[in-house]
Short mmCIF file of C-alpha atoms in Angstrom, two decimals:
data_model
loop_
_atom_site.label_atom_id
_atom_site.label_comp_id
_atom_site.label_asym_id
_atom_site.label_seq_id
_atom_site.Cartn_x
_atom_site.Cartn_y
_atom_site.Cartn_z
CA MET A 1 13.88 1.28 22.51
CA THR A 2 16.92 -0.43 23.99
CA ARG A 3 19.05 -2.89 22.01
CA LYS A 4 17.33 -5.75 23.90
CA ASP A 5 13.86 -4.45 22.89
CA VAL A 6 14.96 -4.24 19.26
CA LEU A 7 16.29 -7.81 19.30
CA VAL A 8 13.11 -9.20 20.90
CA ARG A 9 10.98 -7.32 18.37
CA ARG A 10 13.08 -8.67 15.50
CA ASP A 11 12.66 -12.25 16.82
CA LEU A 12 8.92 -11.76 17.17
CA LEU A 13 8.49 -10.33 13.67
CA GLY A 14 10.71 -13.04 12.15
CA THR A 15 8.66 -15.83 13.73
CA ASN A 16 5.42 -14.07 12.72
CA LYS A 17 6.62 -13.83 9.11
CA GLU A 18 7.34 -17.57 8.95
CA ILE A 19 3.93 -18.51 10.37
CA ALA A 20 2.23 -16.03 8.00
CA ALA A 21 4.02 -17.61 5.02
CA GLY A 22 2.66 -21.01 6.12
CA ILE A 23 -0.89 -19.63 6.38
CA ARG A 24 -0.62 -18.00 2.94
CA LYS A 25 0.52 -21.31 1.38
CA GLU A 26 -2.29 -23.24 3.09
CA LEU A 27 -4.97 -20.72 2.04
CA ARG A 28 -3.70 -20.77 -1.55
CA ARG A 29 -3.86 -24.57 -1.54
CA ARG A 30 -7.47 -24.40 -0.36
CA GLY A 31 -8.36 -21.62 -2.84
CA ILE A 32 -9.42 -19.22 -0.10
CA LEU A 33 -8.84 -15.45 -0.33
CA ALA A 34 -8.06 -14.01 3.09
CA VAL A 35 -8.70 -10.29 3.68
CA ASN A 36 -7.14 -8.51 6.69
CA LEU A 37 -9.17 -5.46 7.82
CA LEU A 38 -7.22 -2.77 9.69
CA SER A 39 -8.50 0.46 11.25
CA SER A 40 -9.06 2.53 14.37
CA PRO A 41 -11.76 1.34 16.78
CA GLY A 42 -15.20 2.24 15.45
CA SER A 43 -14.29 2.83 11.79
CA GLY A 44 -16.97 0.34 10.79
CA LYS A 45 -15.14 -2.96 10.20
CA THR A 46 -17.93 -5.14 11.63
CA ALA A 47 -20.67 -3.14 9.89
CA LEU A 48 -18.76 -3.55 6.61
CA LEU A 49 -18.63 -7.33 7.11
CA GLU A 50 -22.37 -7.42 7.88
CA ALA A 51 -23.09 -5.50 4.66
CA LEU A 52 -20.74 -7.75 2.66
CA ALA A 53 -22.37 -10.89 4.10
CA ASP A 54 -25.73 -9.71 2.73
CA ARG A 55 -24.22 -9.02 -0.71
CA LEU A 56 -22.13 -12.20 -1.05
CA LYS A 57 -24.97 -14.48 0.17
CA GLY A 58 -25.81 -17.16 -2.40
CA ARG A 59 -22.81 -16.17 -4.57
CA CYS A 60 -19.80 -16.92 -2.37
CA ARG A 61 -19.15 -18.56 0.98
CA MET A 62 -17.46 -16.44 3.61
CA ALA A 63 -16.17 -16.94 7.14
CA VAL A 64 -14.84 -14.38 9.62
CA VAL A 65 -12.12 -14.27 12.25
CA GLU A 66 -12.80 -11.50 14.76
CA GLY A 67 -9.94 -9.97 16.76
CA ASP A 68 -10.70 -8.01 19.90
CA ILE A 69 -9.04 -7.32 23.21
CA GLU A 70 -12.18 -8.38 25.09
CA THR A 71 -15.77 -9.57 24.41
CA GLU A 72 -17.37 -11.90 21.80
CA ARG A 73 -19.62 -9.09 20.56
CA ASP A 74 -18.35 -8.81 17.00
CA ALA A 75 -18.43 -12.57 16.35
CA GLU A 76 -22.02 -12.63 17.63
CA ARG A 77 -23.00 -9.85 15.20
CA ILE A 78 -21.50 -11.81 12.28
CA ARG A 79 -23.11 -15.13 13.33
CA ALA A 80 -26.47 -13.32 13.45
CA ARG A 81 -26.01 -12.83 9.67
CA GLY A 82 -25.69 -16.60 9.19
CA VAL A 83 -21.91 -16.49 8.69
CA ALA A 84 -19.43 -18.68 10.61
CA ALA A 85 -17.23 -16.57 12.89
CA TRP A 86 -14.41 -17.24 15.35
CA GLN A 87 -13.59 -14.71 18.05
CA ILE A 88 -9.97 -14.26 19.10
CA THR A 89 -9.76 -12.22 22.31
CA THR A 90 -6.18 -11.09 22.77
CA GLY A 91 -6.65 -10.23 26.48
CA GLY A 92 -4.70 -6.98 26.23
CA ALA A 93 -2.55 -7.42 23.11
CA CYS A 94 -2.99 -4.55 20.66
CA HIS A 95 -2.93 -6.54 17.38
CA LEU A 96 -3.48 -10.00 15.93
CA GLU A 97 -0.45 -12.18 15.20
CA ALA A 98 -0.18 -14.95 12.61
CA LYS A 99 0.03 -17.66 15.29
CA MET A 100 -3.43 -16.67 16.60
CA VAL A 101 -4.90 -16.99 13.10
CA ALA A 102 -3.05 -20.29 12.52
CA LYS A 103 -4.78 -21.80 15.58
CA VAL A 104 -8.23 -20.92 14.20
CA LEU A 105 -7.40 -22.08 10.66
CA ALA A 106 -7.74 -25.76 11.58
CA ASP A 107 -11.44 -25.15 12.36
CA VAL A 108 -12.20 -23.19 9.18
CA PRO A 109 -14.18 -25.41 6.77
CA ALA A 110 -12.41 -26.22 3.49
CA ALA A 111 -15.40 -25.20 1.38
CA ILE A 112 -15.26 -21.41 1.76
CA ASP A 113 -14.20 -18.66 -0.64
CA PHE A 114 -13.35 -15.74 1.64
CA LEU A 115 -11.82 -15.57 5.08
CA PHE A 116 -12.21 -12.05 6.43
CA ILE A 117 -9.99 -11.24 9.40
CA GLU A 118 -11.11 -8.25 11.46
CA ASN A 119 -8.04 -7.04 13.33
CA VAL A 120 -8.04 -5.35 16.76
CA GLY A 121 -9.20 -1.73 16.40
CA ASN A 122 -5.87 0.06 16.22
CA LEU A 123 -4.47 2.03 13.30
CA VAL A 124 -0.87 1.57 14.46
CA CYS A 125 0.31 -1.81 15.73
CA PRO A 126 -1.54 -4.29 13.46
CA ALA A 127 0.23 -2.79 10.41
CA GLY A 128 3.49 -4.49 11.43
CA PHE A 129 2.05 -8.03 11.49
CA ASP A 130 1.47 -10.09 8.34
CA LEU A 131 -1.36 -12.59 8.97
CA GLY A 132 -0.89 -14.50 5.70
CA GLU A 133 -3.68 -12.51 4.03
CA GLY A 134 -4.09 -12.17 0.26
CA LEU A 135 -5.45 -8.62 0.56
CA ARG A 136 -4.98 -6.01 3.24
CA CYS A 137 -7.68 -3.32 3.57
CA VAL A 138 -7.30 -0.20 5.67
CA LEU A 139 -10.52 1.60 6.66
CA LEU A 140 -10.67 5.33 7.34
CA SER A 141 -14.10 6.60 8.43
CA SER A 142 -15.15 10.14 7.54
CA PRO A 143 -15.53 11.30 11.18
CA GLU A 144 -11.85 10.47 11.84
CA GLY A 145 -10.70 13.27 9.52
CA ASP A 146 -8.96 13.45 6.17
CA ASP A 147 -5.55 14.20 7.74
CA LYS A 148 -4.94 10.68 9.07
CA PRO A 149 -2.89 8.93 6.32
CA ALA A 150 0.25 11.08 6.82
CA LYS A 151 -0.08 10.82 10.61
CA TYR A 152 -0.40 7.00 10.65
CA PRO A 153 1.53 6.09 7.48
CA GLN A 154 2.39 2.41 8.01
CA ALA A 155 -1.18 1.11 7.81
CA PHE A 156 -1.66 2.95 4.49
CA ALA A 157 1.78 2.00 3.16
CA THR A 158 1.20 -1.73 3.69
CA ALA A 159 -2.44 -1.97 2.47
CA ASP A 160 -3.76 -2.99 -0.95
CA VAL A 161 -7.15 -1.31 -0.56
CA LEU A 162 -8.31 1.92 1.13
CA LEU A 163 -11.94 2.02 2.21
CA LEU A 164 -13.28 5.47 3.05
CA THR A 165 -16.19 4.41 5.26
CA LYS A 166 -19.30 6.16 6.65
CA SER A 167 -19.59 8.11 3.38
CA ASP A 168 -23.18 9.03 4.33
CA LEU A 169 -21.79 11.38 7.01
CA ILE A 170 -19.42 13.26 4.65
CA PRO A 171 -21.89 16.11 3.86
CA LEU A 172 -22.06 16.87 7.61
CA LEU A 173 -18.35 16.81 8.36
CA PRO A 174 -15.15 18.73 7.65
CA PHE A 175 -13.92 15.68 5.64
CA ASP A 176 -12.70 15.84 2.04
CA PRO A 177 -12.57 12.28 0.60
CA ASP A 178 -10.36 13.47 -2.28
CA ARG A 179 -7.82 14.92 0.13
CA ALA A 180 -7.81 11.68 2.19
CA ALA A 181 -7.36 9.54 -0.95
CA ARG A 182 -4.67 11.86 -2.37
CA GLU A 183 -2.70 11.76 0.87
CA ALA A 184 -2.94 7.96 1.10
CA LEU A 185 -1.96 7.54 -2.57
CA ALA A 186 1.09 9.76 -2.01
CA ILE A 187 2.22 7.19 0.57
CA ASN A 188 1.18 4.16 -1.50
CA PRO A 189 0.28 4.73 -5.18
CA ARG A 190 -0.94 1.16 -5.71
CA LEU A 191 -3.88 1.55 -3.28
CA LYS A 192 -7.28 0.78 -4.77
CA VAL A 193 -9.73 3.30 -3.21
CA PHE A 194 -13.45 2.82 -2.46
CA CYS A 195 -15.86 5.23 -0.77
CA VAL A 196 -18.62 3.28 1.00
CA SER A 197 -21.43 3.44 3.52
CA ALA A 198 -22.17 0.04 5.05
CA LEU A 199 -25.25 1.46 6.78
CA ARG A 200 -26.81 3.09 3.68
CA GLY A 201 -25.33 0.73 1.07
CA GLU A 202 -23.48 3.35 -1.00
CA GLY A 203 -20.56 1.77 -2.87
CA MET A 204 -21.11 -1.67 -1.31
CA ASP A 205 -22.14 -3.51 -4.51
CA GLY A 206 -18.97 -2.27 -6.22
CA LEU A 207 -16.84 -3.38 -3.31
CA ALA A 208 -18.44 -6.85 -3.22
CA ALA A 209 -17.81 -7.16 -6.99
CA PHE A 210 -14.18 -6.16 -6.46
CA PHE A 211 -13.69 -8.92 -3.87
CA VAL A 212 -15.29 -11.50 -6.19
CA GLU A 213 -12.93 -10.45 -8.99
CA ALA A 214 -9.93 -10.54 -6.65
CA LEU A 215 -10.88 -14.10 -5.65
CA ALA A 216 -11.07 -15.16 -9.32
CA ALA A 217 -7.70 -13.52 -10.03
CA GLU A 218 -6.13 -15.26 -7.01
CA ARG A 219 -7.41 -18.64 -8.19
CA ALA A 220 -6.33 -18.02 -11.79
CA ALA A 221 -2.80 -17.13 -10.58
CA ARG A 222 -2.71 -20.38 -8.62
CA ALA A 223 -3.83 -22.56 -11.56
CA MET B 1 4.41 -13.34 24.67
CA THR B 2 7.55 -15.27 25.54
CA ARG B 3 9.18 -15.03 28.96
CA LYS B 4 11.83 -12.72 27.44
CA ASP B 5 9.11 -10.37 26.08
CA VAL B 6 7.46 -10.24 29.49
CA LEU B 7 10.74 -9.38 31.23
CA VAL B 8 11.59 -6.63 28.72
CA ARG B 9 8.08 -5.16 29.10
CA ARG B 10 8.38 -5.24 32.89
CA ASP B 11 11.74 -3.38 32.69
CA LEU B 12 10.25 -0.80 30.35
CA LEU B 13 7.18 -0.17 32.51
CA GLY B 14 9.28 -0.01 35.69
CA THR B 15 11.58 2.64 34.20
CA ASN B 16 8.58 4.54 32.82
CA LYS B 17 6.93 4.56 36.25
CA GLU B 18 10.02 6.05 37.88
CA ILE B 19 10.34 8.81 35.28
CA ALA B 20 6.59 9.54 35.54
CA ALA B 21 6.89 9.88 39.32
CA GLY B 22 9.68 12.44 38.78
CA ILE B 23 7.53 14.42 36.32
CA ARG B 24 4.55 14.37 38.71
CA LYS B 25 6.73 15.72 41.54
CA GLU B 26 8.17 18.47 39.33
CA LEU B 27 4.74 19.53 38.03
CA ARG B 28 3.37 19.64 41.56
CA ARG B 29 6.30 21.80 42.62
CA ARG B 30 5.54 24.20 39.77
CA GLY B 31 1.78 24.16 40.46
CA ILE B 32 0.95 22.86 36.98
CA LEU B 33 -1.94 20.45 36.31
CA ALA B 34 -1.03 18.01 33.54
CA VAL B 35 -3.87 16.33 31.61
CA ASN B 36 -3.18 13.24 29.47
CA LEU B 37 -5.68 12.84 26.61
CA LEU B 38 -6.17 9.28 25.29
CA SER B 39 -8.33 8.09 22.40
CA SER B 40 -8.55 6.46 18.98
CA PRO B 41 -7.29 8.50 16.03
CA GLY B 42 -9.85 11.12 15.04
CA SER B 43 -11.89 11.19 18.26
CA GLY B 44 -11.36 14.93 18.43
CA LYS B 45 -8.46 15.46 20.85
CA THR B 46 -6.95 18.39 18.92
CA ALA B 47 -10.36 20.00 18.29
CA LEU B 48 -11.08 19.70 22.03
CA LEU B 49 -7.81 21.50 22.84
CA GLU B 50 -8.61 24.25 20.32
CA ALA B 51 -12.03 24.75 21.94
CA LEU B 52 -10.50 24.73 25.44
CA ALA B 53 -7.85 27.27 24.40
CA ASP B 54 -10.63 29.69 23.40
CA ARG B 55 -12.43 29.15 26.72
CA LEU B 56 -9.40 29.34 29.04
CA LYS B 57 -7.94 32.42 27.29
CA GLY B 58 -7.47 35.30 29.73
CA ARG B 59 -8.36 33.07 32.72
CA CYS B 60 -5.58 30.46 32.73
CA ARG B 61 -2.34 29.82 30.88
CA MET B 62 -2.07 26.55 29.02
CA ALA B 63 0.60 24.73 27.00
CA VAL B 64 0.31 21.58 24.93
CA VAL B 65 2.52 18.57 24.19
CA GLU B 66 1.40 16.86 20.98
CA GLY B 67 2.21 13.18 20.42
CA ASP B 68 2.03 11.77 16.90
CA ILE B 69 3.77 9.10 14.91
CA GLU B 70 4.49 11.54 12.09
CA THR B 71 3.85 15.23 11.15
CA GLU B 72 3.78 18.53 13.11
CA ARG B 73 0.17 19.16 12.10
CA ASP B 74 -1.44 19.08 15.52
CA ALA B 75 1.13 21.37 17.14
CA GLU B 76 0.63 23.85 14.27
CA ARG B 77 -3.15 23.85 14.87
CA ILE B 78 -2.61 24.60 18.57
CA ARG B 79 -0.02 27.34 17.91
CA ALA B 80 -2.52 28.97 15.53
CA ARG B 81 -4.69 29.48 18.65
CA GLY B 82 -1.87 31.42 20.34
CA VAL B 83 -0.92 28.55 22.65
CA ALA B 84 2.64 27.20 23.06
CA ALA B 85 2.91 23.64 21.73
CA TRP B 86 5.67 21.04 21.42
CA GLN B 87 5.35 18.22 18.92
CA ILE B 88 6.78 14.81 19.81
CA THR B 89 6.90 12.57 16.73
CA THR B 90 7.48 9.02 17.87
CA GLY B 91 8.54 7.80 14.41
CA GLY B 92 6.51 4.60 14.63
CA ALA B 93 6.00 4.07 18.36
CA CYS B 94 2.33 3.62 19.23
CA HIS B 95 2.23 5.63 22.49
CA LEU B 96 4.01 8.36 24.43
CA GLU B 97 6.38 7.40 27.23
CA ALA B 98 7.31 9.46 30.29
CA LYS B 99 10.89 9.95 29.06
CA MET B 100 9.60 11.74 25.92
CA VAL B 101 7.54 14.12 28.06
CA ALA B 102 10.47 14.63 30.48
CA LYS B 103 12.65 15.89 27.60
CA VAL B 104 10.07 18.53 26.66
CA LEU B 105 9.43 19.57 30.26
CA ALA B 106 12.68 21.55 30.47
CA ASP B 107 11.34 23.88 27.75
CA VAL B 108 7.90 24.40 29.31
CA PRO B 109 7.72 27.87 30.89
CA ALA B 110 7.28 27.92 34.67
CA ALA B 111 4.36 30.34 34.51
CA ILE B 112 1.63 28.08 33.13
CA ASP B 113 -1.40 26.49 34.78
CA PHE B 114 -2.24 23.55 32.50
CA LEU B 115 -0.05 21.21 30.49
CA PHE B 116 -2.27 19.21 28.13
CA ILE B 117 -0.61 16.13 26.67
CA GLU B 118 -2.29 14.77 23.53
CA ASN B 119 -1.22 11.15 23.24
CA VAL B 120 -0.77 9.20 19.99
CA GLY B 121 -4.19 8.25 18.58
CA ASN B 122 -4.56 4.72 19.90
CA LEU B 123 -7.14 3.45 22.38
CA VAL B 124 -4.95 0.51 23.44
CA CYS B 125 -1.22 1.03 24.05
CA PRO B 126 -1.09 4.52 25.67
CA ALA B 127 -3.24 3.23 28.57
CA GLY B 128 -0.26 1.29 29.96
CA PHE B 129 2.04 4.31 30.24
CA ASP B 130 1.85 6.83 33.08
CA LEU B 131 3.16 10.21 31.87
CA GLY B 132 3.13 11.85 35.31
CA GLU B 133 -0.24 13.48 34.61
CA GLY B 134 -2.60 14.76 37.31
CA LEU B 135 -5.69 13.82 35.29
CA ARG B 136 -6.19 11.23 32.59
CA CYS B 137 -9.06 11.80 30.13
CA VAL B 138 -10.29 9.18 27.69
CA LEU B 139 -12.28 10.44 24.69
CA LEU B 140 -14.92 8.34 22.93
CA SER B 141 -16.52 10.01 19.91
CA SER B 142 -20.11 9.20 19.02
CA PRO B 143 -19.29 7.76 15.55
CA GLU B 144 -17.04 5.13 17.18
CA GLY B 145 -20.03 3.41 18.77
CA ASP B 146 -21.32 2.96 22.31
CA ASP B 147 -19.92 -0.61 22.59
CA LYS B 148 -16.27 0.41 22.91
CA PRO B 149 -15.63 0.59 26.70
CA ALA B 150 -15.98 -3.19 27.26
CA LYS B 151 -13.93 -3.93 24.14
CA TYR B 152 -11.02 -1.64 25.10
CA PRO B 153 -11.30 -1.69 28.90
CA GLN B 154 -7.83 -0.55 30.04
CA ALA B 155 -8.13 3.03 28.75
CA PHE B 156 -11.46 3.40 30.60
CA ALA B 157 -10.23 1.61 33.74
CA THR B 158 -7.22 3.94 34.14
CA ALA B 159 -8.90 7.28 33.31
CA ASP B 160 -10.31 9.91 35.67
CA VAL B 161 -12.57 11.54 33.09
CA LEU B 162 -14.63 10.21 30.17
CA LEU B 163 -15.39 12.67 27.39
CA LEU B 164 -18.13 11.60 24.99
CA THR B 165 -17.14 13.80 22.04
CA LYS B 166 -18.87 14.88 18.79
CA SER B 167 -22.17 15.03 20.66
CA ASP B 168 -23.64 17.08 17.77
CA LEU B 169 -23.63 13.90 15.63
CA ILE B 170 -25.52 11.74 18.17
CA PRO B 171 -29.01 12.38 16.67
CA LEU B 172 -27.72 10.97 13.34
CA LEU B 173 -26.02 7.86 14.68
CA PRO B 174 -26.82 4.52 16.33
CA PHE B 175 -25.05 5.81 19.49
CA ASP B 176 -26.61 5.86 22.96
CA PRO B 177 -24.51 8.11 25.26
CA ASP B 178 -26.18 6.61 28.36
CA ARG B 179 -25.19 3.10 27.29
CA ALA B 180 -21.59 4.22 26.62
CA ALA B 181 -21.38 5.97 30.01
CA ARG B 182 -23.00 3.03 31.85
CA GLU B 183 -20.59 0.55 30.31
CA ALA B 184 -17.57 2.73 31.14
CA LEU B 185 -18.81 3.29 34.71
CA ALA B 186 -19.22 -0.48 35.18
CA ILE B 187 -15.47 -0.75 34.47
CA ASN B 188 -14.53 2.34 36.49
CA PRO B 189 -17.19 3.84 38.80
CA ARG B 190 -15.06 6.89 39.69
CA LEU B 191 -15.11 8.25 36.10
CA LYS B 192 -16.44 11.80 35.75
CA VAL B 193 -18.45 11.88 32.49
CA PHE B 194 -18.94 14.83 30.10
CA CYS B 195 -20.78 14.92 26.78
CA VAL B 196 -19.29 17.59 24.52
CA SER B 197 -19.08 18.96 21.00
CA ALA B 198 -15.88 20.92 20.43
CA LEU B 199 -17.14 22.05 17.02
CA ARG B 200 -20.55 23.35 18.21
CA GLY B 201 -19.54 24.22 21.78
CA GLU B 202 -22.03 21.98 23.59
CA GLY B 203 -20.76 21.09 27.08
CA MET B 204 -17.45 22.94 26.59
CA ASP B 205 -18.00 25.70 29.18
CA GLY B 206 -18.79 23.05 31.80
CA LEU B 207 -15.67 21.10 30.91
CA ALA B 208 -13.46 24.21 31.07
CA ALA B 209 -14.95 25.02 34.50
CA PHE B 210 -14.22 21.46 35.64
CA PHE B 211 -10.55 21.78 34.67
CA VAL B 212 -10.26 25.14 36.47
CA GLU B 213 -11.74 23.56 39.64
CA ALA B 214 -9.43 20.55 39.33
CA LEU B 215 -6.44 22.90 39.12
CA ALA B 216 -7.57 24.73 42.27
CA ALA B 217 -8.07 21.41 44.10
CA GLU B 218 -4.61 20.21 43.01
CA ARG B 219 -3.00 23.42 44.31
CA ALA B 220 -4.99 23.30 47.56
CA ALA B 221 -3.86 19.69 48.16
CA ARG B 222 -0.26 20.78 47.60
CA ALA B 223 -0.46 23.69 50.05
#
């Protein structure tokens, strides 16, 4: 990168940080827990949200912001579960930025508990952009391999939660969930780790309970 | 993006294009076919190269440039197959650029046939950067889902070859290879499509034969 690139990037990140701080303050005021989901394409972010929607139904109110380069597909899948969803199509950009989320926030109803933000499928670039979330979750699906945390460290270093997804495929694959967790924890010891299968349900009740507890803790801290 | 961002990006891409043109000319002079492999993390790029190394052994000489954000792991896997490999660690950057490949090129022995370049695992950013390759291959693994081409169109629009990888898992997954291929071909009708499993060998002999033919065609065009 040239000096000019570095300066532009610093400007961009500085502005993003300010907007993210504003979002965080607004969400706290409304008592909403925002969760930013980061992963490679196809790690199962949308399937996870579908499975969570079924488990939180009747207990908590959720809404979803979907980030994609193109198409409304993911928002349509979420709406089909009876959950409000807004699609942000970045038209080429490789990550969501706080200003994109801020625009949607005006439309989000006040009476919700969770705002899940599904980032663009990319294990690299989204890690550098705070969206004002209360929790950041990084997903690593078993078919991607257990060697990914050290190769893509920033996403794991900046997350609060590691979700090892597609656990139903583990018996068929050269994937050791303990190795993946160990490697991620070496980068970030405060990661809370869950092993889940959105398709088969394994681990999903525990994860839903964790989010409900995190919401209660967030609200207690605010009071 | 601000106007300043756009100008910096235009500078960067312009410089990259010039360096890539120089690499392409040099490779053509040496009679080497360079293949740029693009995909999400964990789509099986390194496993594909291991399987190709076994199939090209004794017929053709190959070398590999490995792009990763961190670690020498992939280059070590390739070297274990008796193939020369250079690791480029970008230290945070989300894609390879032509200038990184140009630096390595001086060390690549003259007497090789193929130079495989494994890009950083990222289905978005590497698509914008020409590395001087003769062929660009995009990999889509079955666990990622058959809905990815329309969601990440640039990688599919700029590739010559689509490799549907981990075909051995297809019977276990909600993945329709025909749908994935159809959607990619709607974006880019000139894509040559292969369905392969590097782990089980399915489709690998055909893919190796395709690369050998492409090398012969490249050399014939040069003559």
